[in-house]
CSV table of C-alpha atoms in Angstrom, one decimal:
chain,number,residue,atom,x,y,z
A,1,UNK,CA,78.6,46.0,34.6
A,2,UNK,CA,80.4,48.7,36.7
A,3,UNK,CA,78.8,48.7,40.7
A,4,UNK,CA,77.6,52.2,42.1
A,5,UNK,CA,79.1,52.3,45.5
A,6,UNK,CA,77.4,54.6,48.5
A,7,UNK,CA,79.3,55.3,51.5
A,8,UNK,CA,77.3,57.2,54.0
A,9,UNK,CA,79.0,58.7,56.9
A,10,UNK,CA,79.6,57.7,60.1
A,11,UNK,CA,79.0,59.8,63.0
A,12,UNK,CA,79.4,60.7,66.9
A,13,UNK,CA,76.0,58.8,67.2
A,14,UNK,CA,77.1,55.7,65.1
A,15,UNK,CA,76.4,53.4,68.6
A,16,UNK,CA,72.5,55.0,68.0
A,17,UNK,CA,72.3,54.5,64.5
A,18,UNK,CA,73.3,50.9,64.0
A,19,UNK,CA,71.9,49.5,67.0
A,20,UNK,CA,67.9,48.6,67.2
A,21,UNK,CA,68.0,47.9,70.7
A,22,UNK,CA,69.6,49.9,74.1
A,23,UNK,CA,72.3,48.1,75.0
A,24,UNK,CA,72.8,48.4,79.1
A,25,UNK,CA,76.4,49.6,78.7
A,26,UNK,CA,76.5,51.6,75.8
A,27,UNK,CA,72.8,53.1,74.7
A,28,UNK,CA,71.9,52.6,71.6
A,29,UNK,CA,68.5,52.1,69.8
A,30,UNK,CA,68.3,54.4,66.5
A,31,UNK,CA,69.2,51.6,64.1
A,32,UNK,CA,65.1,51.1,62.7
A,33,UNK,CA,65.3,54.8,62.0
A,34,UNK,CA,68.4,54.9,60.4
A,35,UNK,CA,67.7,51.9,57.8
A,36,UNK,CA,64.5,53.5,57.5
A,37,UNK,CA,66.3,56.5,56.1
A,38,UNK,CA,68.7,54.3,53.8
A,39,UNK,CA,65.7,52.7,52.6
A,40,UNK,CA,63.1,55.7,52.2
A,41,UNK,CA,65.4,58.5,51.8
A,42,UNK,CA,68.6,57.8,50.3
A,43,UNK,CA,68.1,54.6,48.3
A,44,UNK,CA,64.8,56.6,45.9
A,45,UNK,CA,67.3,59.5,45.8
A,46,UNK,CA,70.2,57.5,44.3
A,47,UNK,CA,67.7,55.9,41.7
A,48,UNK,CA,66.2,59.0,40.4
A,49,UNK,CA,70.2,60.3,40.1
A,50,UNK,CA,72.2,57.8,38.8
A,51,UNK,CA,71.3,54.8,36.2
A,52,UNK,CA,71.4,51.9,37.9
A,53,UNK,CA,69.3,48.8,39.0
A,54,UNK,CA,67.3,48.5,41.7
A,55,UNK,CA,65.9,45.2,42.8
A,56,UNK,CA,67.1,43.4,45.9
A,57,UNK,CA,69.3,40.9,43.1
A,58,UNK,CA,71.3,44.5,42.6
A,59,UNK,CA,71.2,46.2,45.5
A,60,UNK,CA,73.9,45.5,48.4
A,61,UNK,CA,74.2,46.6,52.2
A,62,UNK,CA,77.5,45.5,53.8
A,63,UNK,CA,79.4,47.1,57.4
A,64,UNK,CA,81.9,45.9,59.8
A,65,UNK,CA,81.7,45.8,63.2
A,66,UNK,CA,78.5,48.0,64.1
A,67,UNK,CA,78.1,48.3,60.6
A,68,UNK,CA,77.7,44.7,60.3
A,69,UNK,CA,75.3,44.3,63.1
A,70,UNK,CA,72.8,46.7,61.1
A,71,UNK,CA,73.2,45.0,58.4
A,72,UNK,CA,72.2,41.6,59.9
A,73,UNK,CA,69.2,43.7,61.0
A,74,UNK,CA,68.5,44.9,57.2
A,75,UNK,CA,67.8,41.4,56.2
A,76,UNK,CA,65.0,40.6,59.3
A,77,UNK,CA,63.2,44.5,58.0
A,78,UNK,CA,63.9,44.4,54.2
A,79,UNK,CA,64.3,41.1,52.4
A,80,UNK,CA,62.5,42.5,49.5
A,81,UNK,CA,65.0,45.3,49.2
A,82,UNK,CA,68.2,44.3,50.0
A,83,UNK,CA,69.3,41.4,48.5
A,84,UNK,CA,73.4,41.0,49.3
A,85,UNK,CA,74.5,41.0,53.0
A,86,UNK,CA,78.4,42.0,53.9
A,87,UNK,CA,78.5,41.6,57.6
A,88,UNK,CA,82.1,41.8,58.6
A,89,UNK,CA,82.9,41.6,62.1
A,90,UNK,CA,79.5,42.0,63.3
A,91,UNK,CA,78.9,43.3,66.9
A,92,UNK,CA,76.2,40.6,67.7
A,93,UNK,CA,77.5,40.6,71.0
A,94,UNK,CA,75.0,43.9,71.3
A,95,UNK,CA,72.6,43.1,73.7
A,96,UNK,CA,73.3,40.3,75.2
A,97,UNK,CA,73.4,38.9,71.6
A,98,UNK,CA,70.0,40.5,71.1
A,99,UNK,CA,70.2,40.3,66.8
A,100,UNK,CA,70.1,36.3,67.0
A,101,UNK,CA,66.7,36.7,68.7
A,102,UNK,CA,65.4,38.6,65.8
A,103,UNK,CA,66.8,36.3,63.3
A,104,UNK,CA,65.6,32.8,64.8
A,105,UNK,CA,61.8,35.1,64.7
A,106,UNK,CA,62.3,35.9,61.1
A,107,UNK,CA,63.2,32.8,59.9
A,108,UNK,CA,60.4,30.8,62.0
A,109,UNK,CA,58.1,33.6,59.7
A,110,UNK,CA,59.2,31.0,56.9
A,111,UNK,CA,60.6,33.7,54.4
A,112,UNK,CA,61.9,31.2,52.2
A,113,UNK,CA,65.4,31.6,52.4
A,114,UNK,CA,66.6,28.2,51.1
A,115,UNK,CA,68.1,26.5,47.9
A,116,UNK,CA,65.0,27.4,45.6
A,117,UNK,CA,64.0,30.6,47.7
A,118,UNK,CA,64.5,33.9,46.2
A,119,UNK,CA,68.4,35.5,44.6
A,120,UNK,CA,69.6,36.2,48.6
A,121,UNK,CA,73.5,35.9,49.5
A,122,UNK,CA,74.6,36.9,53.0
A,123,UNK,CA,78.4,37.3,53.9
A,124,UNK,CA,79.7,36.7,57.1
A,125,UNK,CA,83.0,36.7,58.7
A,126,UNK,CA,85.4,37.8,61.7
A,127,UNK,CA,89.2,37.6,62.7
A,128,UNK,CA,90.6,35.1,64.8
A,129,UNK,CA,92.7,37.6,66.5
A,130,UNK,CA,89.7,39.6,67.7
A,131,UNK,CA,88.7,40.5,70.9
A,132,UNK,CA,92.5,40.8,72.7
A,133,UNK,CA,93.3,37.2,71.4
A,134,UNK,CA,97.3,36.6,70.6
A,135,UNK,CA,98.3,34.2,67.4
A,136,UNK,CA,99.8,31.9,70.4
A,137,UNK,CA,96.1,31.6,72.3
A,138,UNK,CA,94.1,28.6,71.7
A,139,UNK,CA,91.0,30.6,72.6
A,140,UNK,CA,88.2,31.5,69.8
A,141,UNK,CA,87.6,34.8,69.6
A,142,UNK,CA,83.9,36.1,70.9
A,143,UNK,CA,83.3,37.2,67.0
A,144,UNK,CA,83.8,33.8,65.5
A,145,UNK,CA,81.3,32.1,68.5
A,146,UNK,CA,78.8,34.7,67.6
A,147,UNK,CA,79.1,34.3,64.1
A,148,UNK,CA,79.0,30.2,64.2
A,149,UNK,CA,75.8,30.5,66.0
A,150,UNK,CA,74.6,33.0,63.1
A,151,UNK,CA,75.7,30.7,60.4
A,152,UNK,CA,74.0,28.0,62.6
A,153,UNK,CA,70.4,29.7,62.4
A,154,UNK,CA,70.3,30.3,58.8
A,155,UNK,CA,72.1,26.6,58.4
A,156,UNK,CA,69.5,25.1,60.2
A,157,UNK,CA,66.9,27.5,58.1
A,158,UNK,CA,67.9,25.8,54.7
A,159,UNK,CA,70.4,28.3,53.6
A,160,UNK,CA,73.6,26.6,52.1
A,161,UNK,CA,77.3,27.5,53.0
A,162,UNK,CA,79.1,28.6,49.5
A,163,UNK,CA,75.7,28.9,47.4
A,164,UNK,CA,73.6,31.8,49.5
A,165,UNK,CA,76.0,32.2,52.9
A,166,UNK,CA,79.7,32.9,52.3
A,167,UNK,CA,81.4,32.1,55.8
A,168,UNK,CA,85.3,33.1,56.4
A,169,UNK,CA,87.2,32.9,59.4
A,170,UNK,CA,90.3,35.2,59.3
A,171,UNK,CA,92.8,33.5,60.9
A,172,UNK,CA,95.5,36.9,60.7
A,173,UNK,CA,92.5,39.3,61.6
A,174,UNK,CA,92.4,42.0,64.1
A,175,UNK,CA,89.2,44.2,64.6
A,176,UNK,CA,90.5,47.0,62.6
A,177,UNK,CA,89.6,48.4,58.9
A,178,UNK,CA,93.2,47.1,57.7
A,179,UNK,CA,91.9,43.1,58.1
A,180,UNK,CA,88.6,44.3,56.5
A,181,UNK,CA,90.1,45.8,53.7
A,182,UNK,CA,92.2,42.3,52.9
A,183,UNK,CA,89.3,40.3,53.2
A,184,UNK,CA,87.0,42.8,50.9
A,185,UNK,CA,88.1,40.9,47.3
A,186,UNK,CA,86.5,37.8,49.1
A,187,UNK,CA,83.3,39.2,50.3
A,188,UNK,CA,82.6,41.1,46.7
A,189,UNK,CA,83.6,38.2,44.9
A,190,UNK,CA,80.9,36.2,46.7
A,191,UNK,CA,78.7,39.0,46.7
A,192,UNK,CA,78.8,39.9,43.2
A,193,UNK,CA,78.6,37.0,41.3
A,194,UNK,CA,76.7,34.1,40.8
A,195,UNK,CA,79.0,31.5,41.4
A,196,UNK,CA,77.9,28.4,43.3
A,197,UNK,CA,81.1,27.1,45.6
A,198,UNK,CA,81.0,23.6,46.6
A,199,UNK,CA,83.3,21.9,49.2
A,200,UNK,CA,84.8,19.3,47.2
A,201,UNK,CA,85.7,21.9,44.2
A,202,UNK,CA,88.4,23.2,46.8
A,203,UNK,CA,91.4,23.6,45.3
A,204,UNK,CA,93.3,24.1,48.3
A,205,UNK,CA,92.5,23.4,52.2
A,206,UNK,CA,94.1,26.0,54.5
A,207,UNK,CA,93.9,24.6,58.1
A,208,UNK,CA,95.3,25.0,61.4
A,209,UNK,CA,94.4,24.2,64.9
A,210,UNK,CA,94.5,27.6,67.2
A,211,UNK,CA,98.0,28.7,69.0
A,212,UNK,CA,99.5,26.0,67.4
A,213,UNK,CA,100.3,23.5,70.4
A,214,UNK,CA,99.0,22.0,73.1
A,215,UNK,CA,100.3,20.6,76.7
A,216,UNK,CA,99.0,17.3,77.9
A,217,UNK,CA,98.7,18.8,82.0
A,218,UNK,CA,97.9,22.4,81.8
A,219,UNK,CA,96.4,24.9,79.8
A,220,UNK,CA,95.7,25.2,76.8
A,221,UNK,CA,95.2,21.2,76.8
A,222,UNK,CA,92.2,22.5,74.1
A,223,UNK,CA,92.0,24.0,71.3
A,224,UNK,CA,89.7,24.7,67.8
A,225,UNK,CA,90.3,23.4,64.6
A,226,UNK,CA,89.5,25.9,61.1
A,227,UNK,CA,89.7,24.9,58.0
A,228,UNK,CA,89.0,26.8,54.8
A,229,UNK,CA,88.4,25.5,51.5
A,230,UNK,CA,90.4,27.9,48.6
A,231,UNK,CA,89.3,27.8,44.9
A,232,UNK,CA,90.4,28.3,41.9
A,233,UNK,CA,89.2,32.4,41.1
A,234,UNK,CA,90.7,32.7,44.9
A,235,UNK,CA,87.8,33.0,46.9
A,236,UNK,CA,88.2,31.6,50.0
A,237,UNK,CA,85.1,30.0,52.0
A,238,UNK,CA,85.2,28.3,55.9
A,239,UNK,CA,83.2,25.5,56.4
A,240,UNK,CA,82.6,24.0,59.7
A,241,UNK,CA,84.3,21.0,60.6
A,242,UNK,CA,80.8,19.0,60.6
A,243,UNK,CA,81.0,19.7,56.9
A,244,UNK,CA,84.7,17.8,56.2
A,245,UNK,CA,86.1,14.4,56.2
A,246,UNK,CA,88.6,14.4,59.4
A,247,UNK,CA,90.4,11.7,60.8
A,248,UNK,CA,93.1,11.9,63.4
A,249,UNK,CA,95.9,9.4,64.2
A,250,UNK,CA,97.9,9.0,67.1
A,251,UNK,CA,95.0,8.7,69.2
A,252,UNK,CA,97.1,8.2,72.2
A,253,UNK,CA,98.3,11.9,71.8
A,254,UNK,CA,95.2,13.6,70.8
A,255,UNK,CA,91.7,13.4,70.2
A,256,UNK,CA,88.8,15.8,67.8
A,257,UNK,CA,85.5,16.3,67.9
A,258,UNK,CA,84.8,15.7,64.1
A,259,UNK,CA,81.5,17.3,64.6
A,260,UNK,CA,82.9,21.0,66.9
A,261,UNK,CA,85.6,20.7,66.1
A,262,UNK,CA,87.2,20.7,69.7
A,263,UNK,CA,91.1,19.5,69.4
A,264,UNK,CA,92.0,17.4,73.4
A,265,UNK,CA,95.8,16.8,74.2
A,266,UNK,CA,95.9,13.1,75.5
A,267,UNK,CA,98.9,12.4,76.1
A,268,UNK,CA,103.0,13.9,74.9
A,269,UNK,CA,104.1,14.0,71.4
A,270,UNK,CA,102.8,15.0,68.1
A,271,UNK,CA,99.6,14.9,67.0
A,272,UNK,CA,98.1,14.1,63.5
A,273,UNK,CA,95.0,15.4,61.8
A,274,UNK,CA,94.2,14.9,58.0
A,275,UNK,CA,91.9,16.8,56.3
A,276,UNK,CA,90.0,15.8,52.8
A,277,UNK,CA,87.8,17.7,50.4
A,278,UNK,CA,87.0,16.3,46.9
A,279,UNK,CA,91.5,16.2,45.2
A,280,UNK,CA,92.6,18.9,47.7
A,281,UNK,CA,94.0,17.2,51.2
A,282,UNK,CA,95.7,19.0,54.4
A,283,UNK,CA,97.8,17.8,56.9
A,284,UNK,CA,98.3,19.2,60.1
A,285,UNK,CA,100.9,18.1,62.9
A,286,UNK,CA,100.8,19.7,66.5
A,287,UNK,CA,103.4,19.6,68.9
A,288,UNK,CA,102.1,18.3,72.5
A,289,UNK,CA,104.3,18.4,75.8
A,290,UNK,CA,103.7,16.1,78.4
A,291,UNK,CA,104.9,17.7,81.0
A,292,UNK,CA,105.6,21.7,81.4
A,293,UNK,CA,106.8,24.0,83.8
A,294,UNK,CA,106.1,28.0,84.2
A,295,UNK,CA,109.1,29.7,83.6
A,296,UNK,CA,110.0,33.7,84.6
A,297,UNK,CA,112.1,35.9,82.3
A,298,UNK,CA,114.0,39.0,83.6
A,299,UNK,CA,115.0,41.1,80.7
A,300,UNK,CA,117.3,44.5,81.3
A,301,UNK,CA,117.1,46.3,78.3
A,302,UNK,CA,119.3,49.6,77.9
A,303,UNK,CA,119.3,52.7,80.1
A,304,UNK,CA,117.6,55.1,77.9
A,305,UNK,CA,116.0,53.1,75.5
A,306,UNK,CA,112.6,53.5,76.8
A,307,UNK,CA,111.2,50.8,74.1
A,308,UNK,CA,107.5,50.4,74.0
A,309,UNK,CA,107.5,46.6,74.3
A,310,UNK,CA,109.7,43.7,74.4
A,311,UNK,CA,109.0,40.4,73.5
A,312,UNK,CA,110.9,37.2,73.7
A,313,UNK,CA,111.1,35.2,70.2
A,314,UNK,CA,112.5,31.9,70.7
A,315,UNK,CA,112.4,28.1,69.8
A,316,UNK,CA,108.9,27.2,71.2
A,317,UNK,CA,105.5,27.3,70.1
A,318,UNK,CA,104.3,29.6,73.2
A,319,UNK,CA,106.9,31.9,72.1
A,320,UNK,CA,105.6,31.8,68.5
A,321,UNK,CA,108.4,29.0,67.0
A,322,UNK,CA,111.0,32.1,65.9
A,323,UNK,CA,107.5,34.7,65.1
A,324,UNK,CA,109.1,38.0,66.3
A,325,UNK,CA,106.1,39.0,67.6
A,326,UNK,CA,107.3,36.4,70.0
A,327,UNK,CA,106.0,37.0,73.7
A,328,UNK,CA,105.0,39.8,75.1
A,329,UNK,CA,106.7,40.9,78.8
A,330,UNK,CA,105.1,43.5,80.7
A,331,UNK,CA,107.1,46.4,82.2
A,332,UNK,CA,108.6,46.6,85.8
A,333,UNK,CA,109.4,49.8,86.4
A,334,UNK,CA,113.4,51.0,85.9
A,335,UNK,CA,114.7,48.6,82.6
A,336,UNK,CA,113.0,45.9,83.5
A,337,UNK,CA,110.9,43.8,82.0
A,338,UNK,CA,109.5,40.4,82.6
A,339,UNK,CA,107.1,37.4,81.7
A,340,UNK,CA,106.1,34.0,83.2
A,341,UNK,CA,105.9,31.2,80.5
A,342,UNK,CA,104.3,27.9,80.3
A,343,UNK,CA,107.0,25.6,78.5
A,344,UNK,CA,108.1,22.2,78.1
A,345,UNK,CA,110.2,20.7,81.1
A,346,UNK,CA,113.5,19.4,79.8
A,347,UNK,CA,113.4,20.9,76.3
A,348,UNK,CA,116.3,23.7,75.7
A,349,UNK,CA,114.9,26.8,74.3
A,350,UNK,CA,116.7,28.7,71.8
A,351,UNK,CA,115.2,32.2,71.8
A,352,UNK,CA,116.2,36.2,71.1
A,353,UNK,CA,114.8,39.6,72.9
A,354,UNK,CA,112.7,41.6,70.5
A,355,UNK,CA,110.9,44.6,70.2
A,356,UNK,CA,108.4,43.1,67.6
A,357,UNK,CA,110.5,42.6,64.7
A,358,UNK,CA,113.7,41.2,63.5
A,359,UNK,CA,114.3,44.3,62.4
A,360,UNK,CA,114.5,45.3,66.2
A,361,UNK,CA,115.9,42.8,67.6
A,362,UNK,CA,118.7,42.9,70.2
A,363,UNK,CA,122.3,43.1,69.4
A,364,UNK,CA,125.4,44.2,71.3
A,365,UNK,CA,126.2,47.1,72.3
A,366,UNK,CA,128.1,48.0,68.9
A,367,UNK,CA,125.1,46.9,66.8
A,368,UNK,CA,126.6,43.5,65.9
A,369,UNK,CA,124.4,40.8,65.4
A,370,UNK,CA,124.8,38.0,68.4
A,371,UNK,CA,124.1,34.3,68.6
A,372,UNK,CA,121.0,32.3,69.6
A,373,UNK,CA,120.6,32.5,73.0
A,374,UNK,CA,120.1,29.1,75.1
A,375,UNK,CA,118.2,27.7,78.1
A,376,UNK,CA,117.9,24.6,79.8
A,377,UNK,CA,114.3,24.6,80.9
A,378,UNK,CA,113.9,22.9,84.3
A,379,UNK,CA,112.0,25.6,86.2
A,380,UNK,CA,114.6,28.1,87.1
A,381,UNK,CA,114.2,31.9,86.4
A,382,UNK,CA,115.9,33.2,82.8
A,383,UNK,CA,117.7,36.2,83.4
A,384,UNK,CA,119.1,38.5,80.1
A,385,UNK,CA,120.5,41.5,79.9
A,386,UNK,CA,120.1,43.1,76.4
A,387,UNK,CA,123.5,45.1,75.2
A,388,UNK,CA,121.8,47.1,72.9
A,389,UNK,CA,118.9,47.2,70.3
């Protein structure tokens, strides 16, 4: 059956309307009147318009951001009308993470939310770059903290990942409508159908540990481990590492918490974690230095050029192992540019000046590609001069 799709508006007073609570910083505080109005104004008005159906088992509320916040708060007011939850990026750090409050009440109400409870499926998801964090940072974003402890709550309520909760941890996603719009075929697929997702049906395991490496005597010397289970109509569903069989080798180099997930550098080299769900099986190795040094770059770009960032691209992991995103320097005033960089004592780097893309990276003065360039990596400042762009 086709689905009848209602977008209402957002407005200057969005931060009233999708908030029930003030917030100290922000205000806030309109969001019970404005489901009320979703639910006693424009919900009747689209039934008495348009043929459609209109039990909870049919009817759908889903936002990002804000919008997701709201919609967490829909299911603590109006289980028997809503009965599909899209929360995508949800603000629940509103508050003082207020919303988890009123979710731990609800469910301690005993709605019956579990296995043989009524038709109820709640998505919930967030990007691992949110909240300023770089594809090189071993940090979790905010969102995906919040959103464990969500998943946590109606876990620990009797709600099962894949069956009633659909969990997704975007490892490529920013805070922005373009990540929500790529992850929008998983969350209506899960949404919409009936289809029960188990962990060892995966047919796939896409895992990685945050940033990519680790150093052995400074930061980041932790990091987080995701994994997500892909299946077979490409739905794509994260489960917490609690729920997989992990081992890890080299224990010299490494350790994991198979319960947290928490990855620990021991010791130099690379580390080994293998993961297993029902025929599907990942591997994951992760470079570890045992001994680093912070290194300074002095870039001179062109006179003239004025570019609006430069990054450096090289060899490394902290420089993003050849990503042309590379690293960011920060400007010096003049054409200068410059960045201090954690890196491996006694490795040679092999790395390029960027402006983000390969397609604007830095050539000589003619416009001819040039070579690699090199550095021996023993503390001592790196000084470039780019010829032209």
């Amino acid at each position: 059956s086709p689905y009848l799709v209602v977008g209402i508006d957002n407005t200057d007073l969005r931060n009233a309307d999708y908030t029930v609570d003030v917030d100290s910083s922000y205000g806030g505080g309109n969001g019970d009147t404005y489901l009320s109005f979703i639910v006693d104004i424009a919900k009747p008005v689209i039934e008495s318009t348009f043929r459609t159906r209109c039990g909870p088992r049919n009817t759908a509320l889903a936002g990002s951001s804000l919008g997701g916040l709201i919609t967490i708060d829909a299911l603590t007011q109006y289980p028997e009308v809503f009965g599909r939850y899209g929360c995508l990026s949800s603000s629940i750090w509103w508050n003082s993470r207020s919303v988890l409050t009123r979710v731990e009440n609800f469910l301690e109400s005993d709605p019956g939310l579990g296995p043989d409870g009524p038709d109820v499926r709640i998505w919930i998801d967030g990007g691992a770059l949110e909240n300023g964090v770089s594809p090189r940072e071993s940090t979790l974003a905010t969102v995906l903290r919040n959103n464990r402890s969500l998943l946590e709550l109606l876990t620990d309520a009797g709600m099962e990942i894949g069956t009633q909760v659909g969990y997704y941890e975007d490892l490529e996603g920013g805070h922005n409508e373009s990540s929500w719009a790529n992850r929008l075929p998983e969350v209506l697929t899960f949404l919409l159908s009936d289809t029960d997702y188990e962990l060892e049906d995966a047919q796939a395991i896409n895992a990685t540990v945050l940033g990519g490496y680790l150093y052995a005597d400074a930061s980041p010397m932790t990091s987080h481990l995701i994994a997500t289970a892909q299946f077979a109509d490409g739905a794509r569903i994260t489960w917490p590492v609690a729920y997989w069989d992990v081992s890890s080798q080299d224990s010299g180099v490494l350790t994991i918490s198979t319960e947290t997930g928490e990855v620990h550098a021991e010791g130099g080299g690379t580390g080994r974690i293998d993961l297993v769900a029902g025929e599907a099986e990942a591997t994951l190795e992760i470079p570890i230095a045992a001994q680093t040094v912070v290194t300074d770059f002095w870039v001179t770009v062109p006179g003239g050029s004025s570019p609006s960032t430069v990054r450096i691209a090289g060899s490394a992991p902290a420089l993003g192992s050849w990503d042309p995103r590379g690293f960011t320097l920060s400007y010096q005033g003049g054409n200068v540019w410059a960045a201090s960089v954690r890196l491996e004592l006694g490795s040679t780097l092999e790395f390029k000046v960027t402006r983000g893309s390969w397609a604007t990276v830095e050539r000589t003065a003619q416009g001819a590609d040039i070579s690699n360039r090199t550095a021996e990596i023993n503390g001592d400042d790196v000084v470039v001069t780019v010829a032209g762009w």
